Amino acid sequence: HYSMEKYQEAQIETEQTLDLQNKIYGHRNIPVAKSFNLKGNIFEKLSETEKSKQYLDSALVIYTSIVNDKDHPLYGKLFNDIGIVEQKKEVISSSIDSYAESLRIFEKLYGSIHPDISVGYTNVASLYRDIKSYPKAFKNIQKAMMANCINFTDTSIFVNPESNIALSDFLLLKTSVLKCKTLQEWGDSLNKKGDENQSLKYYKAAIDNYFFCLKIINRLRNSYVSEESKIYLTEKVAFIYEDGISICRLINKKTND
């Protein structure tokens, strides 16, 4: 249910699982901690950040008491999830610290290239976009792409990897959409300052990235077999087409092109 975004059903299912786990294992064990982590994720998706943080903190208490290896991937995932909730709660410094700890663990475990590392840098970039620190957002977007795409090392925000070398197409799409939005917002910021030439440069880069997103979407669509899966994908990515059309109109208004 969680992966299908049916969060109310997932909440009920996880509560039932927790009841069973408590009867079988007791209150302090890894299965229970994982369920607490999942409940925290569910409440985050439901925008109930206080409840989310409570469950994530409960998971951390259990891990701390029984998982001695502080570089265990369970800690890496949990700190990333805590960072997401802290970001939503606008506790920026704590969120940055949580993301940093998650990335430290995953980079120690996996090196520089792994989807979990790409997720972390995408989240950090999202945080910096939220606080309008666009240069830092761009830096972390490129790091996210490097962590997801083998042999891609370009730090320029105007350069994308080949769309067929990603470890995870879904993750590359998520990072690329974030890149589009960040480029457009930076263009808006420059436009407000009266720097129309530079703002147009970033608007056009955003358009290039929307086309890059379409390549990834086509790869995903072609990998699906059932019509139901293809329809679901179309529904999930419809906003990308809408946003791309919106910025095309903005550029047309500025350039008559």
PDB file of C-alpha atoms in Angstrom:
ATOM      1  CA  HIS A   1       0.000   0.000   0.000  1.00  0.00           C
ATOM      2  CA  TYR A   2       2.828   2.438   0.829  1.00  0.00           C
ATOM      3  CA  SER A   3       4.522   2.029  -2.559  1.00  0.00           C
ATOM      4  CA  MET A   4       1.131   2.590  -4.230  1.00  0.00           C
ATOM      5  CA  GLU A   5       0.676   5.824  -2.232  1.00  0.00           C
ATOM      6  CA  LYS A   6      -2.349   4.457  -0.373  1.00  0.00           C
ATOM      7  CA  TYR A   7      -1.144   5.879   2.912  1.00  0.00           C
ATOM      8  CA  GLN A   8      -4.280   5.438   5.020  1.00  0.00           C
ATOM      9  CA  GLU A   9      -4.383   1.753   4.147  1.00  0.00           C
ATOM     10  CA  ALA A  10      -0.636   1.491   4.739  1.00  0.00           C
ATOM     11  CA  GLN A  11      -1.080   3.046   8.173  1.00  0.00           C
ATOM     12  CA  ILE A  12      -3.675   0.439   9.187  1.00  0.00           C
ATOM     13  CA  GLU A  13      -1.584  -2.387   7.771  1.00  0.00           C
ATOM     14  CA  THR A  14       1.561  -1.223   9.584  1.00  0.00           C
ATOM     15  CA  GLU A  15      -0.312  -0.884  12.874  1.00  0.00           C
ATOM     16  CA  GLN A  16      -1.496  -4.478  12.539  1.00  0.00           C
ATOM     17  CA  THR A  17       2.048  -5.586  11.782  1.00  0.00           C
ATOM     18  CA  LEU A  18       3.344  -3.745  14.843  1.00  0.00           C
ATOM     19  CA  ASP A  19       0.806  -5.417  17.112  1.00  0.00           C
ATOM     20  CA  LEU A  20       1.898  -8.810  15.841  1.00  0.00           C
ATOM     21  CA  GLN A  21       5.606  -7.998  16.120  1.00  0.00           C
ATOM     22  CA  ASN A  22       5.215  -6.773  19.696  1.00  0.00           C
ATOM     23  CA  LYS A  23       3.516 -10.060  20.640  1.00  0.00           C
ATOM     24  CA  ILE A  24       6.188 -12.181  18.976  1.00  0.00           C
ATOM     25  CA  TYR A  25       9.419 -10.231  19.595  1.00  0.00           C
ATOM     26  CA  GLY A  26       8.670  -7.767  22.368  1.00  0.00           C
ATOM     27  CA  HIS A  27       9.079  -4.011  22.108  1.00  0.00           C
ATOM     28  CA  ARG A  28      12.797  -3.578  21.379  1.00  0.00           C
ATOM     29  CA  ASN A  29      13.951  -5.320  18.217  1.00  0.00           C
ATOM     30  CA  ILE A  30      14.833  -4.499  14.641  1.00  0.00           C
ATOM     31  CA  PRO A  31      11.478  -5.532  13.042  1.00  0.00           C
ATOM     32  CA  VAL A  32       9.617  -3.215  15.417  1.00  0.00           C
ATOM     33  CA  ALA A  33      12.103  -0.387  14.748  1.00  0.00           C
ATOM     34  CA  LYS A  34      11.640  -0.845  11.000  1.00  0.00           C
ATOM     35  CA  SER A  35       7.873  -0.634  11.454  1.00  0.00           C
ATOM     36  CA  PHE A  36       8.292   2.547  13.498  1.00  0.00           C
ATOM     37  CA  ASN A  37      10.445   3.920  10.660  1.00  0.00           C
ATOM     38  CA  LEU A  38       7.742   3.027   8.142  1.00  0.00           C
ATOM     39  CA  LYS A  39       5.010   4.592  10.280  1.00  0.00           C
ATOM     40  CA  GLY A  40       7.127   7.727  10.448  1.00  0.00           C
ATOM     41  CA  ASN A  41       7.355   7.720   6.650  1.00  0.00           C
ATOM     42  CA  ILE A  42       3.595   7.269   6.328  1.00  0.00           C
ATOM     43  CA  PHE A  43       2.799  10.159   8.663  1.00  0.00           C
ATOM     44  CA  GLU A  44       5.299  12.325   6.772  1.00  0.00           C
ATOM     45  CA  LYS A  45       3.426  11.596   3.540  1.00  0.00           C
ATOM     46  CA  LEU A  46       0.191  12.502   5.331  1.00  0.00           C
ATOM     47  CA  SER A  47       1.828  15.802   6.426  1.00  0.00           C
ATOM     48  CA  GLU A  48       1.540  14.847  10.098  1.00  0.00           C
ATOM     49  CA  THR A  49       5.108  15.837  10.893  1.00  0.00           C
ATOM     50  CA  GLU A  50       4.878  15.700  14.686  1.00  0.00           C
ATOM     51  CA  LYS A  51       3.657  12.101  14.667  1.00  0.00           C
ATOM     52  CA  SER A  52       6.193  11.257  11.992  1.00  0.00           C
ATOM     53  CA  LYS A  53       9.079  12.594  14.064  1.00  0.00           C
ATOM     54  CA  GLN A  54       7.862  10.708  17.153  1.00  0.00           C
ATOM     55  CA  TYR A  55       7.916   7.369  15.347  1.00  0.00           C
ATOM     56  CA  LEU A  56      11.278   8.061  13.723  1.00  0.00           C
ATOM     57  CA  ASP A  57      12.756   9.025  17.081  1.00  0.00           C
ATOM     58  CA  SER A  58      11.339   5.808  18.567  1.00  0.00           C
ATOM     59  CA  ALA A  59      13.038   3.815  15.821  1.00  0.00           C
ATOM     60  CA  LEU A  60      16.314   5.594  16.575  1.00  0.00           C
ATOM     61  CA  VAL A  61      16.043   4.766  20.290  1.00  0.00           C
ATOM     62  CA  ILE A  62      15.664   1.061  19.468  1.00  0.00           C
ATOM     63  CA  TYR A  63      18.494   1.037  16.931  1.00  0.00           C
ATOM     64  CA  THR A  64      20.785   2.837  19.376  1.00  0.00           C
ATOM     65  CA  SER A  65      20.103   0.190  22.035  1.00  0.00           C
ATOM     66  CA  ILE A  66      20.693  -2.894  19.865  1.00  0.00           C
ATOM     67  CA  VAL A  67      22.636  -1.940  16.691  1.00  0.00           C
ATOM     68  CA  ASN A  68      26.194  -1.206  17.786  1.00  0.00           C
ATOM     69  CA  ASP A  69      27.506  -0.504  14.288  1.00  0.00           C
ATOM     70  CA  LYS A  70      26.761   3.204  13.845  1.00  0.00           C
ATOM     71  CA  ASP A  71      27.559   2.878  10.138  1.00  0.00           C
ATOM     72  CA  HIS A  72      24.794   0.321   9.563  1.00  0.00           C
ATOM     73  CA  PRO A  73      22.523   1.105   6.566  1.00  0.00           C
ATOM     74  CA  LEU A  74      19.515   1.131   8.912  1.00  0.00           C
ATOM     75  CA  TYR A  75      20.950   4.300  10.448  1.00  0.00           C
ATOM     76  CA  GLY A  76      21.619   5.724   6.989  1.00  0.00           C
ATOM     77  CA  LYS A  77      17.998   5.344   5.924  1.00  0.00           C
ATOM     78  CA  LEU A  78      16.617   6.559   9.242  1.00  0.00           C
ATOM     79  CA  PHE A  79      18.716   9.735   9.337  1.00  0.00           C
ATOM     80  CA  ASN A  80      17.657  10.530   5.775  1.00  0.00           C
ATOM     81  CA  ASP A  81      13.998  10.113   6.771  1.00  0.00           C
ATOM     82  CA  ILE A  82      14.506  12.278   9.864  1.00  0.00           C
ATOM     83  CA  GLY A  83      16.066  14.935   7.634  1.00  0.00           C
ATOM     84  CA  ILE A  84      12.982  14.946   5.394  1.00  0.00           C
ATOM     85  CA  VAL A  85      10.654  15.538   8.353  1.00  0.00           C
ATOM     86  CA  GLU A  86      12.909  18.220   9.838  1.00  0.00           C
ATOM     87  CA  GLN A  87      12.957  19.927   6.447  1.00  0.00           C
ATOM     88  CA  LYS A  88       9.152  19.938   6.398  1.00  0.00           C
ATOM     89  CA  LYS A  89       9.162  21.354   9.930  1.00  0.00           C
ATOM     90  CA  GLU A  90      11.644  24.022   8.687  1.00  0.00           C
ATOM     91  CA  VAL A  91      14.248  23.014  11.255  1.00  0.00           C
ATOM     92  CA  ILE A  92      16.910  23.667   8.665  1.00  0.00           C
ATOM     93  CA  SER A  93      20.166  23.179  10.600  1.00  0.00           C
ATOM     94  CA  SER A  94      18.974  19.879  12.092  1.00  0.00           C
ATOM     95  CA  SER A  95      17.792  18.703   8.683  1.00  0.00           C
ATOM     96  CA  ILE A  96      21.183  19.451   7.143  1.00  0.00           C
ATOM     97  CA  ASP A  97      22.910  17.554   9.961  1.00  0.00           C
ATOM     98  CA  SER A  98      20.630  14.530   9.510  1.00  0.00           C
ATOM     99  CA  TYR A  99      21.153  14.437   5.751  1.00  0.00           C
ATOM    100  CA  ALA A 100      24.912  14.783   6.272  1.00  0.00           C
ATOM    101  CA  GLU A 101      24.990  11.854   8.703  1.00  0.00           C
ATOM    102  CA  SER A 102      22.974   9.713   6.308  1.00  0.00           C
ATOM    103  CA  LEU A 103      25.324  10.550   3.437  1.00  0.00           C
ATOM    104  CA  ARG A 104      28.396   9.899   5.602  1.00  0.00           C
ATOM    105  CA  ILE A 105      27.125   6.400   6.377  1.00  0.00           C
ATOM    106  CA  PHE A 106      26.129   5.520   2.823  1.00  0.00           C
ATOM    107  CA  GLU A 107      29.343   6.885   1.291  1.00  0.00           C
ATOM    108  CA  LYS A 108      31.377   4.867   3.782  1.00  0.00           C
ATOM    109  CA  LEU A 109      29.402   1.747   2.897  1.00  0.00           C
ATOM    110  CA  TYR A 110      29.050   2.151  -0.862  1.00  0.00           C
ATOM    111  CA  GLY A 111      31.630   4.639  -2.102  1.00  0.00           C
ATOM    112  CA  SER A 112      30.502   7.520  -4.303  1.00  0.00           C
ATOM    113  CA  ILE A 113      27.996   5.803  -6.618  1.00  0.00           C
ATOM    114  CA  HIS A 114      24.791   4.308  -5.243  1.00  0.00           C
ATOM    115  CA  PRO A 115      21.069   5.175  -5.451  1.00  0.00           C
ATOM    116  CA  ASP A 116      20.880   5.818  -1.684  1.00  0.00           C
ATOM    117  CA  ILE A 117      23.616   8.428  -2.040  1.00  0.00           C
ATOM    118  CA  SER A 118      21.798  10.027  -4.958  1.00  0.00           C
ATOM    119  CA  VAL A 119      18.620  10.181  -2.857  1.00  0.00           C
ATOM    120  CA  GLY A 120      20.565  11.961  -0.111  1.00  0.00           C
ATOM    121  CA  TYR A 121      22.046  14.615  -2.381  1.00  0.00           C
ATOM    122  CA  THR A 122      18.668  15.149  -4.066  1.00  0.00           C
ATOM    123  CA  ASN A 123      17.130  15.792  -0.659  1.00  0.00           C
ATOM    124  CA  VAL A 124      19.917  18.203   0.302  1.00  0.00           C
ATOM    125  CA  ALA A 125      19.395  20.038  -2.994  1.00  0.00           C
ATOM    126  CA  SER A 126      15.664  20.225  -2.289  1.00  0.00           C
ATOM    127  CA  LEU A 127      16.354  21.764   1.114  1.00  0.00           C
ATOM    128  CA  TYR A 128      18.636  24.443  -0.357  1.00  0.00           C
ATOM    129  CA  ARG A 129      16.029  25.176  -3.018  1.00  0.00           C
ATOM    130  CA  ASP A 130      13.438  25.630  -0.255  1.00  0.00           C
ATOM    131  CA  ILE A 131      15.595  28.294   1.412  1.00  0.00           C
ATOM    132  CA  LYS A 132      16.466  29.851  -1.983  1.00  0.00           C
ATOM    133  CA  SER A 133      20.162  29.027  -1.723  1.00  0.00           C
ATOM    134  CA  TYR A 134      20.283  28.159  -5.411  1.00  0.00           C
ATOM    135  CA  PRO A 135      24.061  27.757  -5.994  1.00  0.00           C
ATOM    136  CA  LYS A 136      24.186  25.143  -3.206  1.00  0.00           C
ATOM    137  CA  ALA A 137      21.088  23.471  -4.643  1.00  0.00           C
ATOM    138  CA  PHE A 138      22.759  23.247  -8.071  1.00  0.00           C
ATOM    139  CA  LYS A 139      25.932  21.780  -6.568  1.00  0.00           C
ATOM    140  CA  ASN A 140      24.003  19.017  -4.827  1.00  0.00           C
ATOM    141  CA  ILE A 141      21.814  18.296  -7.861  1.00  0.00           C
ATOM    142  CA  GLN A 142      24.935  17.519  -9.878  1.00  0.00           C
ATOM    143  CA  LYS A 143      26.280  15.379  -7.028  1.00  0.00           C
ATOM    144  CA  ALA A 144      22.994  13.469  -7.020  1.00  0.00           C
ATOM    145  CA  MET A 145      23.311  12.799 -10.747  1.00  0.00           C
ATOM    146  CA  MET A 146      26.937  11.707 -10.356  1.00  0.00           C
ATOM    147  CA  ALA A 147      25.940   9.245  -7.620  1.00  0.00           C
ATOM    148  CA  ASN A 148      23.250   7.740  -9.866  1.00  0.00           C
ATOM    149  CA  CYS A 149      25.028   7.744 -13.238  1.00  0.00           C
ATOM    150  CA  ILE A 150      28.169   5.743 -13.877  1.00  0.00           C
ATOM    151  CA  ASN A 151      31.064   7.758 -15.356  1.00  0.00           C
ATOM    152  CA  PHE A 152      29.197  11.063 -15.121  1.00  0.00           C
ATOM    153  CA  THR A 153      31.400  13.650 -13.419  1.00  0.00           C
ATOM    154  CA  ASP A 154      30.363  17.036 -14.803  1.00  0.00           C
ATOM    155  CA  THR A 155      29.709  19.655 -12.118  1.00  0.00           C
ATOM    156  CA  SER A 156      28.080  22.159 -14.498  1.00  0.00           C
ATOM    157  CA  ILE A 157      24.360  22.624 -13.910  1.00  0.00           C
ATOM    158  CA  PHE A 158      23.984  23.055 -17.688  1.00  0.00           C
ATOM    159  CA  VAL A 159      25.165  19.482 -18.361  1.00  0.00           C
ATOM    160  CA  ASN A 160      23.162  16.280 -17.965  1.00  0.00           C
ATOM    161  CA  PRO A 161      24.295  12.652 -18.108  1.00  0.00           C
ATOM    162  CA  GLU A 162      23.248  10.302 -20.864  1.00  0.00           C
ATOM    163  CA  SER A 163      19.737   9.191 -19.979  1.00  0.00           C
ATOM    164  CA  ASN A 164      20.584   5.491 -20.383  1.00  0.00           C
ATOM    165  CA  ILE A 165      23.380   5.190 -17.800  1.00  0.00           C
ATOM    166  CA  ALA A 166      21.396   5.736 -14.612  1.00  0.00           C
ATOM    167  CA  LEU A 167      21.260   3.101 -11.894  1.00  0.00           C
ATOM    168  CA  SER A 168      17.675   4.233 -11.272  1.00  0.00           C
ATOM    169  CA  ASP A 169      15.586   5.953 -13.939  1.00  0.00           C
ATOM    170  CA  PHE A 170      12.940   6.928 -11.380  1.00  0.00           C
ATOM    171  CA  LEU A 171      15.538   8.628  -9.242  1.00  0.00           C
ATOM    172  CA  LEU A 172      17.139  10.365 -12.210  1.00  0.00           C
ATOM    173  CA  LEU A 173      13.701  11.701 -13.167  1.00  0.00           C
ATOM    174  CA  LYS A 174      13.112  12.994  -9.635  1.00  0.00           C
ATOM    175  CA  THR A 175      16.487  14.748  -9.585  1.00  0.00           C
ATOM    176  CA  SER A 176      15.961  16.153 -13.073  1.00  0.00           C
ATOM    177  CA  VAL A 177      12.544  17.582 -12.202  1.00  0.00           C
ATOM    178  CA  LEU A 178      14.116  19.264  -9.186  1.00  0.00           C
ATOM    179  CA  LYS A 179      16.792  20.648 -11.503  1.00  0.00           C
ATOM    180  CA  CYS A 180      14.131  22.082 -13.847  1.00  0.00           C
ATOM    181  CA  LYS A 181      12.305  23.813 -11.020  1.00  0.00           C
ATOM    182  CA  THR A 182      15.509  25.173  -9.481  1.00  0.00           C
ATOM    183  CA  LEU A 183      16.741  26.549 -12.804  1.00  0.00           C
ATOM    184  CA  GLN A 184      13.401  28.252 -13.373  1.00  0.00           C
ATOM    185  CA  GLU A 185      13.303  29.753  -9.873  1.00  0.00           C
ATOM    186  CA  TRP A 186      16.859  31.046 -10.220  1.00  0.00           C
ATOM    187  CA  GLY A 187      15.824  32.553 -13.549  1.00  0.00           C
ATOM    188  CA  ASP A 188      12.863  34.212 -11.794  1.00  0.00           C
ATOM    189  CA  SER A 189      15.195  35.598  -9.142  1.00  0.00           C
ATOM    190  CA  LEU A 190      17.547  37.051 -11.750  1.00  0.00           C
ATOM    191  CA  ASN A 191      14.609  38.485 -13.676  1.00  0.00           C
ATOM    192  CA  LYS A 192      13.378  40.322 -10.573  1.00  0.00           C
ATOM    193  CA  LYS A 193      16.843  41.847 -10.240  1.00  0.00           C
ATOM    194  CA  GLY A 194      16.570  43.158 -13.805  1.00  0.00           C
ATOM    195  CA  ASP A 195      19.135  40.754 -15.307  1.00  0.00           C
ATOM    196  CA  GLU A 196      17.015  39.598 -18.227  1.00  0.00           C
ATOM    197  CA  ASN A 197      19.863  38.057 -20.266  1.00  0.00           C
ATOM    198  CA  GLN A 198      20.987  35.796 -17.416  1.00  0.00           C
ATOM    199  CA  SER A 199      17.422  34.935 -16.461  1.00  0.00           C
ATOM    200  CA  LEU A 200      16.725  33.873 -20.048  1.00  0.00           C
ATOM    201  CA  LYS A 201      19.823  31.663 -19.956  1.00  0.00           C
ATOM    202  CA  TYR A 202      18.439  29.760 -16.971  1.00  0.00           C
ATOM    203  CA  TYR A 203      14.930  29.590 -18.411  1.00  0.00           C
ATOM    204  CA  LYS A 204      16.309  28.004 -21.580  1.00  0.00           C
ATOM    205  CA  ALA A 205      18.368  25.576 -19.499  1.00  0.00           C
ATOM    206  CA  ALA A 206      15.174  24.610 -17.680  1.00  0.00           C
ATOM    207  CA  ILE A 207      13.513  23.883 -21.035  1.00  0.00           C
ATOM    208  CA  ASP A 208      16.463  21.674 -22.053  1.00  0.00           C
ATOM    209  CA  ASN A 209      16.037  19.783 -18.794  1.00  0.00           C
ATOM    210  CA  TYR A 210      12.314  19.305 -19.357  1.00  0.00           C
ATOM    211  CA  PHE A 211      13.172  17.641 -22.674  1.00  0.00           C
ATOM    212  CA  PHE A 212      15.699  15.512 -20.790  1.00  0.00           C
ATOM    213  CA  CYS A 213      12.895  14.491 -18.417  1.00  0.00           C
ATOM    214  CA  LEU A 214      10.791  13.431 -21.388  1.00  0.00           C
ATOM    215  CA  LYS A 215      13.563  11.083 -22.535  1.00  0.00           C
ATOM    216  CA  ILE A 216      13.579   9.429 -19.129  1.00  0.00           C
ATOM    217  CA  ILE A 217       9.775   9.157 -19.122  1.00  0.00           C
ATOM    218  CA  ASN A 218       9.850   7.468 -22.528  1.00  0.00           C
ATOM    219  CA  ARG A 219      12.443   4.994 -21.262  1.00  0.00           C
ATOM    220  CA  LEU A 220      10.240   4.197 -18.277  1.00  0.00           C
ATOM    221  CA  ARG A 221       7.099   3.873 -20.407  1.00  0.00           C
ATOM    222  CA  ASN A 222       8.827   1.521 -22.838  1.00  0.00           C
ATOM    223  CA  SER A 223       9.945  -0.680 -19.950  1.00  0.00           C
ATOM    224  CA  TYR A 224       6.356  -1.219 -18.800  1.00  0.00           C
ATOM    225  CA  VAL A 225       4.273  -4.091 -20.126  1.00  0.00           C
ATOM    226  CA  SER A 226       0.749  -3.460 -18.838  1.00  0.00           C
ATOM    227  CA  GLU A 227      -1.440  -0.587 -19.941  1.00  0.00           C
ATOM    228  CA  GLU A 228      -2.360  -0.005 -16.299  1.00  0.00           C
ATOM    229  CA  SER A 229       1.277   0.701 -15.436  1.00  0.00           C
ATOM    230  CA  LYS A 230       1.631   3.072 -18.375  1.00  0.00           C
ATOM    231  CA  ILE A 231      -1.525   4.957 -17.386  1.00  0.00           C
ATOM    232  CA  TYR A 232      -0.278   5.241 -13.790  1.00  0.00           C
ATOM    233  CA  LEU A 233       3.030   6.662 -15.032  1.00  0.00           C
ATOM    234  CA  THR A 234       1.223   9.176 -17.236  1.00  0.00           C
ATOM    235  CA  GLU A 235      -0.836  10.382 -14.289  1.00  0.00           C
ATOM    236  CA  LYS A 236       2.263  10.769 -12.109  1.00  0.00           C
ATOM    237  CA  VAL A 237       4.259  12.786 -14.658  1.00  0.00           C
ATOM    238  CA  ALA A 238       1.495  14.949 -16.173  1.00  0.00           C
ATOM    239  CA  PHE A 239       2.683  17.969 -14.176  1.00  0.00           C
ATOM    240  CA  ILE A 240       6.082  17.801 -15.912  1.00  0.00           C
ATOM    241  CA  TYR A 241       4.447  18.465 -19.291  1.00  0.00           C
ATOM    242  CA  GLU A 242       2.365  21.256 -17.783  1.00  0.00           C
ATOM    243  CA  ASP A 243       5.409  22.912 -16.188  1.00  0.00           C
ATOM    244  CA  GLY A 244       7.371  22.603 -19.430  1.00  0.00           C
ATOM    245  CA  ILE A 245       4.578  24.289 -21.401  1.00  0.00           C
ATOM    246  CA  SER A 246       4.393  27.056 -18.793  1.00  0.00           C
ATOM    247  CA  ILE A 247       8.066  27.975 -19.123  1.00  0.00           C
ATOM    248  CA  CYS A 248       7.855  27.773 -22.941  1.00  0.00           C
ATOM    249  CA  ARG A 249       5.144  30.417 -22.768  1.00  0.00           C
ATOM    250  CA  LEU A 250       7.301  32.512 -20.458  1.00  0.00           C
ATOM    251  CA  ILE A 251      10.235  32.410 -22.879  1.00  0.00           C
ATOM    252  CA  ASN A 252       7.949  33.148 -25.817  1.00  0.00           C
ATOM    253  CA  LYS A 253       6.607  36.208 -23.996  1.00  0.00           C
ATOM    254  CA  LYS A 254      10.165  37.465 -23.490  1.00  0.00           C
ATOM    255  CA  THR A 255      11.602  36.676 -26.899  1.00  0.00           C
ATOM    256  CA  ASN A 256       8.612  36.324 -29.263  1.00  0.00           C
ATOM    257  CA  ASP A 257      10.255  33.075 -30.317  1.00  0.00           C
TER     258      ASP A 257
END
